[in-house]
Coordinates of N, CA, C and O in Angstrom, one line a residue:
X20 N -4.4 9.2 -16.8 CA -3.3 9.9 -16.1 C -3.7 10.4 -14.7 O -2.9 10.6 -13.8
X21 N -5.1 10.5 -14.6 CA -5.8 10.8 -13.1 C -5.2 10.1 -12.5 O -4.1 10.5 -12.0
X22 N -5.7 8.9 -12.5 CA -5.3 8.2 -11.2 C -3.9 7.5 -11.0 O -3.7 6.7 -10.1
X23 N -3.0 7.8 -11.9 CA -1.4 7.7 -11.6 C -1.3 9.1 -10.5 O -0.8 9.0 -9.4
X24 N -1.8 9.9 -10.9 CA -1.5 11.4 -10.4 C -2.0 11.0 -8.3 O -1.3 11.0 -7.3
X25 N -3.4 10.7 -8.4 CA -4.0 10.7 -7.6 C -3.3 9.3 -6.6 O -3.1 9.4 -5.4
X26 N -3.0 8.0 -7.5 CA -2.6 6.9 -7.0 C -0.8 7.8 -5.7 O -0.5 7.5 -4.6
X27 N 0.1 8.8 -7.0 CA 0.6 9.1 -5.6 C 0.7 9.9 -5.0 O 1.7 10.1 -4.4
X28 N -0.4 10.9 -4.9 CA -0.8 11.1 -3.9 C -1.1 10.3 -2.3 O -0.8 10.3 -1.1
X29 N -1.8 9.9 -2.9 CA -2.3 9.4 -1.8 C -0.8 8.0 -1.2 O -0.8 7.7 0.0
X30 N -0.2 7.6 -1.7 CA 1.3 7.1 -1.5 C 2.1 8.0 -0.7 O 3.1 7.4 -0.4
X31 N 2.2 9.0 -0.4 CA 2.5 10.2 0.1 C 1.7 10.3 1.4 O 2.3 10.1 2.5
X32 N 0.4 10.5 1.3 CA -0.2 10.3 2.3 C -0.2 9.1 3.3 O -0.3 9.2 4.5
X33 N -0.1 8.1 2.8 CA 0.1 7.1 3.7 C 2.0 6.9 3.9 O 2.3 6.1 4.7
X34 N 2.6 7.3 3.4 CA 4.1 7.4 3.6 C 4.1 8.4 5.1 O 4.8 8.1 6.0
X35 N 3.2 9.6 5.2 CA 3.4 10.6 6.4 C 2.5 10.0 7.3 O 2.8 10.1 8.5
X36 N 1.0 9.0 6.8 CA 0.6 8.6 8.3 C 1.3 7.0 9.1 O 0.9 6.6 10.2
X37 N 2.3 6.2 8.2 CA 3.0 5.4 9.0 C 4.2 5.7 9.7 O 4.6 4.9 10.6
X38 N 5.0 7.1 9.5 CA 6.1 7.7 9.8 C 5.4 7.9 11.4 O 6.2 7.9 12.3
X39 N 3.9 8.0 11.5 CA 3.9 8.1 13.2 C 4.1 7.0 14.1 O 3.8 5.8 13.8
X40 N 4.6 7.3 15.3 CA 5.0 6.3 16.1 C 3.1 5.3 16.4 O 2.1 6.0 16.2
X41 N 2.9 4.0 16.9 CA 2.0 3.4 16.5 C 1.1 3.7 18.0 O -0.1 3.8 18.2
X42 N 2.2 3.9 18.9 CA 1.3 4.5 20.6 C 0.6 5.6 19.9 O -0.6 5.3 19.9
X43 N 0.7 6.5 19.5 CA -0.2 7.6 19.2 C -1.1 8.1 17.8 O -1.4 9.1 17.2
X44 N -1.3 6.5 17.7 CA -2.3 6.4 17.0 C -3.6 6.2 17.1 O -3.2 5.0 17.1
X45 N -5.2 6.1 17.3 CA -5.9 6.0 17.8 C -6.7 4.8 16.6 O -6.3 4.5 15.4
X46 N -7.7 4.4 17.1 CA -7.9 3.4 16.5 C -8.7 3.9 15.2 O -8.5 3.3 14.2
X47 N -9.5 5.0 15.4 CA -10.1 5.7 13.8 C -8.7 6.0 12.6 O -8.7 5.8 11.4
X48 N -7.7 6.7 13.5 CA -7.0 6.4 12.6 C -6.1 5.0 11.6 O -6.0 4.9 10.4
X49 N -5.7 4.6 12.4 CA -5.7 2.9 11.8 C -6.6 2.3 10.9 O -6.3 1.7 9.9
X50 N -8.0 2.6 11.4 CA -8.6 2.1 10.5 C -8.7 3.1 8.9 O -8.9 2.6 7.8
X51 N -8.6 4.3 9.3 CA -8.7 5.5 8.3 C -7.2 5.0 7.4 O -7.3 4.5 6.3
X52 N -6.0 5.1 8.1 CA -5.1 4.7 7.2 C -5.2 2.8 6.4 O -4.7 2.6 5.3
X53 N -5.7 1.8 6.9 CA -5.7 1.4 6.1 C -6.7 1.4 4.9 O -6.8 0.7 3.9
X54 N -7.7 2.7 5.2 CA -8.2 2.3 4.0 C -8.0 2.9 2.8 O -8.3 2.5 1.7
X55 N -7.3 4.1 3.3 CA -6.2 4.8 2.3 C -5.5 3.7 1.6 O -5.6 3.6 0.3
X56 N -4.8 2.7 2.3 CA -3.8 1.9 1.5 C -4.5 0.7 0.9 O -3.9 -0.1 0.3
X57 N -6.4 0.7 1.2 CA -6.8 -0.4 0.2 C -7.2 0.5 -1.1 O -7.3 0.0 -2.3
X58 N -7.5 1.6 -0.9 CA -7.8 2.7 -1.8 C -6.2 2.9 -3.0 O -6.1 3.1 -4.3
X59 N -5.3 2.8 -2.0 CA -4.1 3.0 -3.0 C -3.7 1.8 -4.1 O -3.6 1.9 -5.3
X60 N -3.6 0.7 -3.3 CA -4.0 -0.6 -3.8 C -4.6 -0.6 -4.9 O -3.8 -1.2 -5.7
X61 N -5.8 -0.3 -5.5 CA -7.0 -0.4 -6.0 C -6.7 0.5 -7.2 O -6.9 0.1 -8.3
X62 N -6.1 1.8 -7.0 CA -5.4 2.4 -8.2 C -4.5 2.0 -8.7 O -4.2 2.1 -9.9
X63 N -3.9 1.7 -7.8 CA -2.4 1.0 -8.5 C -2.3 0.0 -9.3 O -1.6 0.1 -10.3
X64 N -3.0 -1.1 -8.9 CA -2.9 -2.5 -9.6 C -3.5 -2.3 -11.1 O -2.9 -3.0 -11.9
X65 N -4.5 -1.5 -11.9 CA -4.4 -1.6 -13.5 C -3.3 -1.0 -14.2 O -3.0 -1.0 -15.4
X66 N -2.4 -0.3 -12.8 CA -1.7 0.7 -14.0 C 0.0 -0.4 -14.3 O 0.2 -1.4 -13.6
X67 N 0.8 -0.1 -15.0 CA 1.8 -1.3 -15.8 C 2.4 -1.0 -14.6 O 3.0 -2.1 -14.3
X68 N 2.7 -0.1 -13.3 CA 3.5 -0.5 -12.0 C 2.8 -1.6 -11.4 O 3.0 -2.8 -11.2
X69 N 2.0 -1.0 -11.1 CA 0.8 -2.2 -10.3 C 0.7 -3.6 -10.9 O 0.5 -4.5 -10.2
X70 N 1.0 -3.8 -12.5 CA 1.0 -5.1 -13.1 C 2.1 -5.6 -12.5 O 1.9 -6.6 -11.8
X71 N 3.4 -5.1 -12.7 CA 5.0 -5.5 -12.3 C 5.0 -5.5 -11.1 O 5.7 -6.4 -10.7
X72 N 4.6 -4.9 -10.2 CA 4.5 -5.3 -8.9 C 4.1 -6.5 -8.7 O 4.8 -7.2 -8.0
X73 N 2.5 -7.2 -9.1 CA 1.4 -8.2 -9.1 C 2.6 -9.5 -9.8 O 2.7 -10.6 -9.2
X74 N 3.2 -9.2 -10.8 CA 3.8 -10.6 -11.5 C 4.8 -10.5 -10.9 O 5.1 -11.7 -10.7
X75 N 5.9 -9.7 -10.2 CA 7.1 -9.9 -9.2 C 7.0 -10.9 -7.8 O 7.8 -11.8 -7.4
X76 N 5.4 -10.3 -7.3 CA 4.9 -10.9 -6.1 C 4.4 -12.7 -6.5 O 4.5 -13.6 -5.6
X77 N 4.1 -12.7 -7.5 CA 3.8 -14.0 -8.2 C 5.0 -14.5 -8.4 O 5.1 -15.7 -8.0
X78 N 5.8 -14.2 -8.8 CA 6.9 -15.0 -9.1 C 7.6 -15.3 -7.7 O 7.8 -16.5 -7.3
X79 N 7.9 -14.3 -7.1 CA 8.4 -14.7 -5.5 C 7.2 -15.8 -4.8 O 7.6 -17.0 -4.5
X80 N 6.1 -15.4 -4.6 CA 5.4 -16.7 -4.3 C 5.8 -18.3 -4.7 O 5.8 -19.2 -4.0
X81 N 6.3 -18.3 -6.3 CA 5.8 -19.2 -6.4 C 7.1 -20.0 -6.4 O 7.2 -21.2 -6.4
X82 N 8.3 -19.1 -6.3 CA 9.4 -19.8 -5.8 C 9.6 -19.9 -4.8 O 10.6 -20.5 -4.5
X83 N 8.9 -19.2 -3.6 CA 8.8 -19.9 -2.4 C 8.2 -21.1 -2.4 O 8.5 -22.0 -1.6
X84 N 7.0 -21.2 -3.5 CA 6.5 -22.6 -2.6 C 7.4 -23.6 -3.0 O 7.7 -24.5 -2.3
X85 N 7.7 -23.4 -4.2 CA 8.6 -24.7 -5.0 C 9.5 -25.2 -4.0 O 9.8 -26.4 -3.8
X86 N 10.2 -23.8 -3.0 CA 11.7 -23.9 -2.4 C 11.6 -25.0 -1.0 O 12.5 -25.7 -0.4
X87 N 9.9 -24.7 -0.9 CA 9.2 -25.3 0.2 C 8.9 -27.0 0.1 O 8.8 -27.7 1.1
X88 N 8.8 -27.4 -1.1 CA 8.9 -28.9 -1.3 C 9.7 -29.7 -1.5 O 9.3 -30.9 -1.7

């Protein structure tokens, strides 16, 4: 249950640092925010959102490529 807890948190956190306009961002931050969002990433994907997210993105993949041949 930690890391559901912590997972949005930090969802939150990266929700207020993209809300900034991108001119006034500096490059530590950029790099600080994405690594929040590989960090968010990383909690997310064991938990059953993170699954259904993972097999939704799979399924749109793979009818794009079908749609593509």
């Amino acid at each position: 249950m930690l890391t559901v807890n912590l997972a949005v948190l930090l969802a939150v956190v990266v929700f207020f640092r993209l809300r900034r306009r991108t001119q006034a961002r500096s490059r530590v931050e950029e790099r600080n925010t994405a690594l929040i969002v590989l960090v968010l990433g990383i909690l997310i994907a064991p938990t059953p959102v993170g699954q259904g997210i993972g097999d939704f993105l799979g399924q749109l993949a793979r009818s794009v490529s079908q749609g593509l041949q």
